[in-house]
């Protein structure tokens, strides 16, 4: 089951209002399907794809480490027992 981009967009914007950070939502192929930064929608995100493959947290240490990724803490959410990506972007200390 894939989440429709319209639902992902709704989730991203509702979360943005709650946590006040930039957020991306990726599909299982690592493609950004919703974002608070609309210019990123449709781009491949290599760090997200790695999380989908490994089901582990990825910390991107610099903007050139992974294609399409920015220096941030990356964590996943699970929807219907499948991994999807939602990013909480922190400029300072990592939060979980």
PDB file of N, CA and C in Angstrom:
ATOM      1  N   UNK A   1       0.836  -1.182   0.000  1.00  0.00           N
ATOM      2  CA  UNK A   1       0.000   0.000   0.000  1.00  0.00           C
ATOM      3  C   UNK A   1       0.882   1.246   0.000  1.00  0.00           C
ATOM      4  N   UNK A   2       0.641   2.151  -0.907  1.00  0.00           N
ATOM      5  CA  UNK A   2       1.335   3.431  -0.918  1.00  0.00           C
ATOM      6  C   UNK A   2       0.388   4.524  -0.458  1.00  0.00           C
ATOM      7  N   UNK A   3       0.919   5.459   0.272  1.00  0.00           N
ATOM      8  CA  UNK A   3       0.126   6.604   0.712  1.00  0.00           C
ATOM      9  C   UNK A   3      -0.006   7.576  -0.454  1.00  0.00           C
ATOM     10  N   UNK A   4      -1.182   8.093  -0.651  1.00  0.00           N
ATOM     11  CA  UNK A   4      -1.400   9.077  -1.711  1.00  0.00           C
ATOM     12  C   UNK A   4      -0.679  10.368  -1.348  1.00  0.00           C
ATOM     13  N   UNK A   5      -0.080  11.019  -2.339  1.00  0.00           N
ATOM     14  CA  UNK A   5       0.610  12.287  -2.073  1.00  0.00           C
ATOM     15  C   UNK A   5      -0.290  13.325  -1.388  1.00  0.00           C
ATOM     16  N   UNK A   6      -1.568  13.323  -1.689  1.00  0.00           N
ATOM     17  CA  UNK A   6      -2.471  14.292  -1.052  1.00  0.00           C
ATOM     18  C   UNK A   6      -2.568  14.052   0.454  1.00  0.00           C
ATOM     19  N   UNK A   7      -2.592  12.778   0.865  1.00  0.00           N
ATOM     20  CA  UNK A   7      -2.615  12.459   2.294  1.00  0.00           C
ATOM     21  C   UNK A   7      -1.274  12.810   2.933  1.00  0.00           C
ATOM     22  N   UNK A   8      -0.176  12.496   2.260  1.00  0.00           N
ATOM     23  CA  UNK A   8       1.154  12.837   2.784  1.00  0.00           C
ATOM     24  C   UNK A   8       1.282  14.346   2.961  1.00  0.00           C
ATOM     25  N   UNK A   9       0.778  15.110   1.997  1.00  0.00           N
ATOM     26  CA  UNK A   9       0.828  16.574   2.087  1.00  0.00           C
ATOM     27  C   UNK A   9       0.043  17.060   3.303  1.00  0.00           C
ATOM     28  N   UNK A  10      -1.118  16.484   3.532  1.00  0.00           N
ATOM     29  CA  UNK A  10      -1.930  16.862   4.682  1.00  0.00           C
ATOM     30  C   UNK A  10      -1.201  16.557   5.993  1.00  0.00           C
ATOM     31  N   UNK A  11      -0.568  15.379   6.070  1.00  0.00           N
ATOM     32  CA  UNK A  11       0.184  14.999   7.270  1.00  0.00           C
ATOM     33  C   UNK A  11       1.337  15.962   7.504  1.00  0.00           C
ATOM     34  N   UNK A  12       2.092  16.256   6.448  1.00  0.00           N
ATOM     35  CA  UNK A  12       3.241  17.169   6.557  1.00  0.00           C
ATOM     36  C   UNK A  12       2.808  18.528   7.085  1.00  0.00           C
ATOM     37  N   UNK A  13       1.766  19.072   6.531  1.00  0.00           N
ATOM     38  CA  UNK A  13       1.358  20.416   6.946  1.00  0.00           C
ATOM     39  C   UNK A  13       0.736  20.443   8.333  1.00  0.00           C
ATOM     40  N   UNK A  14       0.039  19.395   8.724  1.00  0.00           N
ATOM     41  CA  UNK A  14      -0.483  19.329  10.083  1.00  0.00           C
ATOM     42  C   UNK A  14       0.651  19.206  11.091  1.00  0.00           C
ATOM     43  N   UNK A  15       1.659  18.390  10.765  1.00  0.00           N
ATOM     44  CA  UNK A  15       2.808  18.251  11.661  1.00  0.00           C
ATOM     45  C   UNK A  15       3.607  19.541  11.749  1.00  0.00           C
ATOM     46  N   UNK A  16       3.751  20.233  10.634  1.00  0.00           N
ATOM     47  CA  UNK A  16       4.487  21.508  10.612  1.00  0.00           C
ATOM     48  C   UNK A  16       3.863  22.500  11.594  1.00  0.00           C
ATOM     49  N   UNK A  17       2.537  22.513  11.655  1.00  0.00           N
ATOM     50  CA  UNK A  17       1.851  23.419  12.584  1.00  0.00           C
ATOM     51  C   UNK A  17       2.094  23.046  14.038  1.00  0.00           C
ATOM     52  N   UNK A  18       2.376  21.775  14.292  1.00  0.00           N
ATOM     53  CA  UNK A  18       2.591  21.305  15.659  1.00  0.00           C
ATOM     54  C   UNK A  18       4.043  21.462  16.092  1.00  0.00           C
ATOM     55  N   UNK A  19       4.986  21.060  15.234  1.00  0.00           N
ATOM     56  CA  UNK A  19       6.391  21.031  15.662  1.00  0.00           C
ATOM     57  C   UNK A  19       7.247  22.165  15.106  1.00  0.00           C
ATOM     58  N   UNK A  20       6.733  22.916  14.172  1.00  0.00           N
ATOM     59  CA  UNK A  20       7.424  24.109  13.650  1.00  0.00           C
ATOM     60  C   UNK A  20       8.801  23.823  13.051  1.00  0.00           C
ATOM     61  N   UNK A  21       8.967  22.699  12.404  1.00  0.00           N
ATOM     62  CA  UNK A  21      10.198  22.372  11.711  1.00  0.00           C
ATOM     63  C   UNK A  21       9.877  21.997  10.276  1.00  0.00           C
ATOM     64  N   UNK A  22      10.877  22.055   9.414  1.00  0.00           N
ATOM     65  CA  UNK A  22      10.701  21.622   8.034  1.00  0.00           C
ATOM     66  C   UNK A  22      10.549  20.109   7.991  1.00  0.00           C
ATOM     67  N   UNK A  23       9.651  19.634   7.139  1.00  0.00           N
ATOM     68  CA  UNK A  23       9.345  18.209   7.084  1.00  0.00           C
ATOM     69  C   UNK A  23       9.247  17.746   5.634  1.00  0.00           C
ATOM     70  N   UNK A  24       9.776  16.563   5.359  1.00  0.00           N
ATOM     71  CA  UNK A  24       9.602  15.881   4.075  1.00  0.00           C
ATOM     72  C   UNK A  24       8.949  14.539   4.333  1.00  0.00           C
ATOM     73  N   UNK A  25       8.154  14.082   3.393  1.00  0.00           N
ATOM     74  CA  UNK A  25       7.535  12.759   3.468  1.00  0.00           C
ATOM     75  C   UNK A  25       7.909  12.033   2.193  1.00  0.00           C
ATOM     76  N   UNK A  26       8.539  10.849   2.346  1.00  0.00           N
ATOM     77  CA  UNK A  26       9.006  10.092   1.202  1.00  0.00           C
ATOM     78  C   UNK A  26       8.196   8.820   1.027  1.00  0.00           C
ATOM     79  N   UNK A  27       8.151   8.330  -0.211  1.00  0.00           N
ATOM     80  CA  UNK A  27       7.530   7.033  -0.459  1.00  0.00           C
ATOM     81  C   UNK A  27       8.580   5.942  -0.307  1.00  0.00           C
ATOM     82  N   UNK A  28       8.187   4.712  -0.563  1.00  0.00           N
ATOM     83  CA  UNK A  28       9.099   3.586  -0.352  1.00  0.00           C
ATOM     84  C   UNK A  28      10.241   3.521  -1.356  1.00  0.00           C
ATOM     85  N   UNK A  29      10.192   4.337  -2.398  1.00  0.00           N
ATOM     86  CA  UNK A  29      11.288   4.410  -3.372  1.00  0.00           C
ATOM     87  C   UNK A  29      12.275   5.522  -3.034  1.00  0.00           C
ATOM     88  N   UNK A  30      12.011   6.271  -1.940  1.00  0.00           N
ATOM     89  CA  UNK A  30      12.889   7.364  -1.550  1.00  0.00           C
ATOM     90  C   UNK A  30      12.592   8.674  -2.255  1.00  0.00           C
ATOM     91  N   UNK A  31      11.444   8.768  -2.914  1.00  0.00           N
ATOM     92  CA  UNK A  31      11.053  10.000  -3.601  1.00  0.00           C
ATOM     93  C   UNK A  31      10.242  10.872  -2.650  1.00  0.00           C
ATOM     94  N   UNK A  32      10.570  12.154  -2.599  1.00  0.00           N
ATOM     95  CA  UNK A  32       9.830  13.087  -1.756  1.00  0.00           C
ATOM     96  C   UNK A  32       8.455  13.302  -2.387  1.00  0.00           C
ATOM     97  N   UNK A  33       7.406  12.920  -1.648  1.00  0.00           N
ATOM     98  CA  UNK A  33       6.043  13.064  -2.179  1.00  0.00           C
ATOM     99  C   UNK A  33       5.288  14.218  -1.534  1.00  0.00           C
ATOM    100  N   UNK A  34       5.822  14.749  -0.433  1.00  0.00           N
ATOM    101  CA  UNK A  34       5.227  15.924   0.212  1.00  0.00           C
ATOM    102  C   UNK A  34       6.316  16.596   1.035  1.00  0.00           C
ATOM    103  N   UNK A  35       6.256  17.913   1.101  1.00  0.00           N
ATOM    104  CA  UNK A  35       7.289  18.655   1.815  1.00  0.00           C
ATOM    105  C   UNK A  35       6.785  20.046   2.166  1.00  0.00           C
ATOM    106  N   UNK A  36       7.318  20.591   3.255  1.00  0.00           N
ATOM    107  CA  UNK A  36       7.050  21.986   3.557  1.00  0.00           C
ATOM    108  C   UNK A  36       7.841  22.885   2.611  1.00  0.00           C
ATOM    109  N   UNK A  37       8.831  22.330   1.936  1.00  0.00           N
ATOM    110  CA  UNK A  37       9.591  23.029   0.889  1.00  0.00           C
ATOM    111  C   UNK A  37       9.156  22.433  -0.456  1.00  0.00           C
ATOM    112  N   UNK A  38       8.204  23.064  -1.106  1.00  0.00           N
ATOM    113  CA  UNK A  38       7.604  22.515  -2.327  1.00  0.00           C
ATOM    114  C   UNK A  38       8.610  22.268  -3.442  1.00  0.00           C
ATOM    115  N   UNK A  39       9.751  22.957  -3.428  1.00  0.00           N
ATOM    116  CA  UNK A  39      10.754  22.754  -4.475  1.00  0.00           C
ATOM    117  C   UNK A  39      11.408  21.374  -4.385  1.00  0.00           C
ATOM    118  N   UNK A  40      11.249  20.679  -3.275  1.00  0.00           N
ATOM    119  CA  UNK A  40      11.869  19.361  -3.100  1.00  0.00           C
ATOM    120  C   UNK A  40      10.968  18.206  -3.535  1.00  0.00           C
ATOM    121  N   UNK A  41       9.686  18.458  -3.706  1.00  0.00           N
ATOM    122  CA  UNK A  41       8.743  17.403  -4.081  1.00  0.00           C
ATOM    123  C   UNK A  41       9.138  16.813  -5.438  1.00  0.00           C
ATOM    124  N   UNK A  42       9.182  15.482  -5.501  1.00  0.00           N
ATOM    125  CA  UNK A  42       9.559  14.777  -6.722  1.00  0.00           C
ATOM    126  C   UNK A  42      11.025  14.392  -6.776  1.00  0.00           C
ATOM    127  N   UNK A  43      11.845  14.933  -5.877  1.00  0.00           N
ATOM    128  CA  UNK A  43      13.279  14.628  -5.855  1.00  0.00           C
ATOM    129  C   UNK A  43      13.558  13.325  -5.116  1.00  0.00           C
ATOM    130  N   UNK A  44      14.612  12.640  -5.539  1.00  0.00           N
ATOM    131  CA  UNK A  44      15.073  11.436  -4.847  1.00  0.00           C
ATOM    132  C   UNK A  44      15.837  11.841  -3.599  1.00  0.00           C
ATOM    133  N   UNK A  45      15.645  11.089  -2.512  1.00  0.00           N
ATOM    134  CA  UNK A  45      16.329  11.338  -1.242  1.00  0.00           C
ATOM    135  C   UNK A  45      17.041  10.056  -0.826  1.00  0.00           C
ATOM    136  N   UNK A  46      18.354  10.026  -1.041  1.00  0.00           N
ATOM    137  CA  UNK A  46      19.134   8.811  -0.825  1.00  0.00           C
ATOM    138  C   UNK A  46      19.137   8.372   0.640  1.00  0.00           C
ATOM    139  N   UNK A  47      19.175   9.319   1.575  1.00  0.00           N
ATOM    140  CA  UNK A  47      19.163   8.949   2.998  1.00  0.00           C
ATOM    141  C   UNK A  47      17.839   8.285   3.368  1.00  0.00           C
ATOM    142  N   UNK A  48      16.743   8.779   2.823  1.00  0.00           N
ATOM    143  CA  UNK A  48      15.441   8.155   3.077  1.00  0.00           C
ATOM    144  C   UNK A  48      15.424   6.737   2.525  1.00  0.00           C
ATOM    145  N   UNK A  49      15.962   6.573   1.338  1.00  0.00           N
ATOM    146  CA  UNK A  49      16.000   5.242   0.732  1.00  0.00           C
ATOM    147  C   UNK A  49      16.828   4.280   1.587  1.00  0.00           C
ATOM    148  N   UNK A  50      17.917   4.773   2.168  1.00  0.00           N
ATOM    149  CA  UNK A  50      18.739   3.940   3.054  1.00  0.00           C
ATOM    150  C   UNK A  50      17.944   3.527   4.289  1.00  0.00           C
ATOM    151  N   UNK A  51      17.185   4.447   4.855  1.00  0.00           N
ATOM    152  CA  UNK A  51      16.362   4.130   6.023  1.00  0.00           C
ATOM    153  C   UNK A  51      15.322   3.070   5.666  1.00  0.00           C
ATOM    154  N   UNK A  52      14.722   3.201   4.504  1.00  0.00           N
ATOM    155  CA  UNK A  52      13.725   2.223   4.060  1.00  0.00           C
ATOM    156  C   UNK A  52      14.367   0.840   3.943  1.00  0.00           C
ATOM    157  N   UNK A  53      15.573   0.786   3.420  1.00  0.00           N
ATOM    158  CA  UNK A  53      16.267  -0.494   3.253  1.00  0.00           C
ATOM    159  C   UNK A  53      16.721  -1.091   4.582  1.00  0.00           C
ATOM    160  N   UNK A  54      17.249  -0.252   5.482  1.00  0.00           N
ATOM    161  CA  UNK A  54      17.845  -0.750   6.732  1.00  0.00           C
ATOM    162  C   UNK A  54      16.897  -0.686   7.929  1.00  0.00           C
ATOM    163  N   UNK A  55      15.832   0.129   7.811  1.00  0.00           N
ATOM    164  CA  UNK A  55      14.887   0.349   8.915  1.00  0.00           C
ATOM    165  C   UNK A  55      15.608   0.877  10.153  1.00  0.00           C
ATOM    166  N   UNK A  56      16.596   1.729   9.920  1.00  0.00           N
ATOM    167  CA  UNK A  56      17.384   2.313  10.997  1.00  0.00           C
ATOM    168  C   UNK A  56      17.456   3.822  10.809  1.00  0.00           C
ATOM    169  N   UNK A  57      17.777   4.534  11.866  1.00  0.00           N
ATOM    170  CA  UNK A  57      17.932   5.990  11.823  1.00  0.00           C
ATOM    171  C   UNK A  57      19.184   6.337  11.037  1.00  0.00           C
ATOM    172  N   UNK A  58      19.127   7.419  10.275  1.00  0.00           N
ATOM    173  CA  UNK A  58      20.288   7.929   9.541  1.00  0.00           C
ATOM    174  C   UNK A  58      20.506   9.372   9.966  1.00  0.00           C
ATOM    175  N   UNK A  59      21.730   9.701  10.284  1.00  0.00           N
ATOM    176  CA  UNK A  59      22.089  11.091  10.578  1.00  0.00           C
ATOM    177  C   UNK A  59      22.938  11.578   9.420  1.00  0.00           C
ATOM    178  N   UNK A  60      22.442  12.568   8.706  1.00  0.00           N
ATOM    179  CA  UNK A  60      23.168  13.136   7.576  1.00  0.00           C
ATOM    180  C   UNK A  60      24.077  14.228   8.134  1.00  0.00           C
ATOM    181  N   UNK A  61      25.372  14.006   8.012  1.00  0.00           N
ATOM    182  CA  UNK A  61      26.348  14.897   8.631  1.00  0.00           C
ATOM    183  C   UNK A  61      26.723  16.095   7.784  1.00  0.00           C
ATOM    184  N   UNK A  62      26.514  16.002   6.467  1.00  0.00           N
ATOM    185  CA  UNK A  62      26.764  17.164   5.610  1.00  0.00           C
ATOM    186  C   UNK A  62      25.868  17.073   4.376  1.00  0.00           C
ATOM    187  N   UNK A  63      25.735  18.177   3.681  1.00  0.00           N
ATOM    188  CA  UNK A  63      24.793  18.268   2.562  1.00  0.00           C
ATOM    189  C   UNK A  63      25.213  17.489   1.317  1.00  0.00           C
ATOM    190  N   UNK A  64      26.411  16.924   1.303  1.00  0.00           N
ATOM    191  CA  UNK A  64      26.863  16.166   0.128  1.00  0.00           C
ATOM    192  C   UNK A  64      27.004  14.673   0.410  1.00  0.00           C
ATOM    193  N   UNK A  65      26.670  14.254   1.616  1.00  0.00           N
ATOM    194  CA  UNK A  65      26.840  12.851   2.009  1.00  0.00           C
ATOM    195  C   UNK A  65      25.865  11.918   1.274  1.00  0.00           C
ATOM    196  N   UNK A  66      24.624  12.342   1.097  1.00  0.00           N
ATOM    197  CA  UNK A  66      23.602  11.554   0.409  1.00  0.00           C
ATOM    198  C   UNK A  66      22.920  12.429  -0.642  1.00  0.00           C
ATOM    199  N   UNK A  67      22.642  11.864  -1.795  1.00  0.00           N
ATOM    200  CA  UNK A  67      21.954  12.598  -2.863  1.00  0.00           C
ATOM    201  C   UNK A  67      20.598  13.075  -2.359  1.00  0.00           C
ATOM    202  N   UNK A  68      20.317  14.353  -2.535  1.00  0.00           N
ATOM    203  CA  UNK A  68      19.012  14.910  -2.183  1.00  0.00           C
ATOM    204  C   UNK A  68      18.767  15.141  -0.711  1.00  0.00           C
ATOM    205  N   UNK A  69      19.774  14.908   0.127  1.00  0.00           N
ATOM    206  CA  UNK A  69      19.602  15.056   1.572  1.00  0.00           C
ATOM    207  C   UNK A  69      20.303  16.305   2.084  1.00  0.00           C
ATOM    208  N   UNK A  70      19.778  16.849   3.154  1.00  0.00           N
ATOM    209  CA  UNK A  70      20.410  17.974   3.830  1.00  0.00           C
ATOM    210  C   UNK A  70      20.857  17.529   5.211  1.00  0.00           C
ATOM    211  N   UNK A  71      21.811  18.241   5.768  1.00  0.00           N
ATOM    212  CA  UNK A  71      22.352  17.911   7.082  1.00  0.00           C
ATOM    213  C   UNK A  71      21.241  18.012   8.132  1.00  0.00           C
ATOM    214  N   UNK A  72      20.807  16.858   8.583  1.00  0.00           N
ATOM    215  CA  UNK A  72      19.733  16.801   9.567  1.00  0.00           C
ATOM    216  C   UNK A  72      19.694  15.410  10.198  1.00  0.00           C
ATOM    217  N   UNK A  73      18.870  15.286  11.185  1.00  0.00           N
ATOM    218  CA  UNK A  73      18.552  14.004  11.813  1.00  0.00           C
ATOM    219  C   UNK A  73      17.353  13.426  11.085  1.00  0.00           C
ATOM    220  N   UNK A  74      17.423  12.171  10.708  1.00  0.00           N
ATOM    221  CA  UNK A  74      16.365  11.524   9.940  1.00  0.00           C
ATOM    222  C   UNK A  74      15.751  10.407  10.775  1.00  0.00           C
ATOM    223  N   UNK A  75      14.453  10.353  10.832  1.00  0.00           N
ATOM    224  CA  UNK A  75      13.795   9.253  11.522  1.00  0.00           C
ATOM    225  C   UNK A  75      12.589   8.817  10.712  1.00  0.00           C
ATOM    226  N   UNK A  76      12.150   7.597  10.922  1.00  0.00           N
ATOM    227  CA  UNK A  76      11.064   7.065  10.110  1.00  0.00           C
ATOM    228  C   UNK A  76       9.784   6.920  10.911  1.00  0.00           C
ATOM    229  N   UNK A  77       8.685   6.846  10.198  1.00  0.00           N
ATOM    230  CA  UNK A  77       7.412   6.470  10.784  1.00  0.00           C
ATOM    231  C   UNK A  77       6.936   5.240  10.021  1.00  0.00           C
ATOM    232  N   UNK A  78       6.127   4.443  10.656  1.00  0.00           N
ATOM    233  CA  UNK A  78       5.618   3.232  10.033  1.00  0.00           C
ATOM    234  C   UNK A  78       4.128   3.386   9.788  1.00  0.00           C
ATOM    235  N   UNK A  79       3.700   3.061   8.590  1.00  0.00           N
ATOM    236  CA  UNK A  79       2.288   3.121   8.233  1.00  0.00           C
ATOM    237  C   UNK A  79       1.910   1.743   7.708  1.00  0.00           C
ATOM    238  N   UNK A  80       0.936   1.111   8.342  1.00  0.00           N
ATOM    239  CA  UNK A  80       0.454  -0.209   7.927  1.00  0.00           C
ATOM    240  C   UNK A  80       1.594  -1.206   7.744  1.00  0.00           C
ATOM    241  N   UNK A  81       2.502  -1.248   8.715  1.00  0.00           N
ATOM    242  CA  UNK A  81       3.631  -2.186   8.732  1.00  0.00           C
ATOM    243  C   UNK A  81       4.617  -1.980   7.586  1.00  0.00           C
ATOM    244  N   UNK A  82       4.559  -0.841   6.903  1.00  0.00           N
ATOM    245  CA  UNK A  82       5.517  -0.520   5.845  1.00  0.00           C
ATOM    246  C   UNK A  82       6.207   0.770   6.243  1.00  0.00           C
ATOM    247  N   UNK A  83       7.442   0.896   5.826  1.00  0.00           N
ATOM    248  CA  UNK A  83       8.204   2.075   6.208  1.00  0.00           C
ATOM    249  C   UNK A  83       8.001   3.209   5.221  1.00  0.00           C
ATOM    250  N   UNK A  84       7.692   4.348   5.749  1.00  0.00           N
ATOM    251  CA  UNK A  84       7.598   5.591   5.004  1.00  0.00           C
ATOM    252  C   UNK A  84       8.484   6.580   5.741  1.00  0.00           C
ATOM    253  N   UNK A  85       8.863   7.638   5.087  1.00  0.00           N
ATOM    254  CA  UNK A  85       9.789   8.573   5.697  1.00  0.00           C
ATOM    255  C   UNK A  85       9.134   9.892   6.016  1.00  0.00           C
ATOM    256  N   UNK A  86       9.365  10.326   7.210  1.00  0.00           N
ATOM    257  CA  UNK A  86       8.965  11.664   7.597  1.00  0.00           C
ATOM    258  C   UNK A  86      10.149  12.261   8.342  1.00  0.00           C
ATOM    259  N   UNK A  87      10.567  13.430   7.944  1.00  0.00           N
ATOM    260  CA  UNK A  87      11.761  14.034   8.493  1.00  0.00           C
ATOM    261  C   UNK A  87      11.434  15.192   9.419  1.00  0.00           C
ATOM    262  N   UNK A  88      12.050  15.158  10.576  1.00  0.00           N
ATOM    263  CA  UNK A  88      12.027  16.302  11.467  1.00  0.00           C
ATOM    264  C   UNK A  88      13.386  16.950  11.345  1.00  0.00           C
ATOM    265  N   UNK A  89      13.420  18.174  10.940  1.00  0.00           N
ATOM    266  CA  UNK A  89      14.698  18.854  10.708  1.00  0.00           C
ATOM    267  C   UNK A  89      15.065  19.686  11.927  1.00  0.00           C
ATOM    268  N   UNK A  90      16.235  19.442  12.460  1.00  0.00           N
ATOM    269  CA  UNK A  90      16.722  20.182  13.620  1.00  0.00           C
ATOM    270  C   UNK A  90      18.044  20.844  13.272  1.00  0.00           C
ATOM    271  N   UNK A  91      18.155  22.098  13.606  1.00  0.00           N
ATOM    272  CA  UNK A  91      19.408  22.812  13.378  1.00  0.00           C
ATOM    273  C   UNK A  91      20.352  22.641  14.549  1.00  0.00           C
ATOM    274  N   UNK A  92      19.807  22.297  15.716  1.00  0.00           N
ATOM    275  CA  UNK A  92      20.632  22.150  16.915  1.00  0.00           C
ATOM    276  C   UNK A  92      20.739  20.704  17.350  1.00  0.00           C
ATOM    277  N   UNK A  93      20.434  20.445  18.596  1.00  0.00           N
ATOM    278  CA  UNK A  93      20.535  19.099  19.151  1.00  0.00           C
ATOM    279  C   UNK A  93      19.468  18.176  18.563  1.00  0.00           C
ATOM    280  N   UNK A  94      19.837  16.920  18.456  1.00  0.00           N
ATOM    281  CA  UNK A  94      18.919  15.910  17.946  1.00  0.00           C
ATOM    282  C   UNK A  94      17.827  15.650  18.963  1.00  0.00           C
ATOM    283  N   UNK A  95      16.601  15.519  18.485  1.00  0.00           N
ATOM    284  CA  UNK A  95      15.464  15.139  19.318  1.00  0.00           C
ATOM    285  C   UNK A  95      14.898  13.843  18.802  1.00  0.00           C
ATOM    286  N   UNK A  96      14.303  13.066  19.674  1.00  0.00           N
ATOM    287  CA  UNK A  96      13.667  11.828  19.223  1.00  0.00           C
ATOM    288  C   UNK A  96      12.205  11.816  19.593  1.00  0.00           C
TER     289      UNK A  96
END
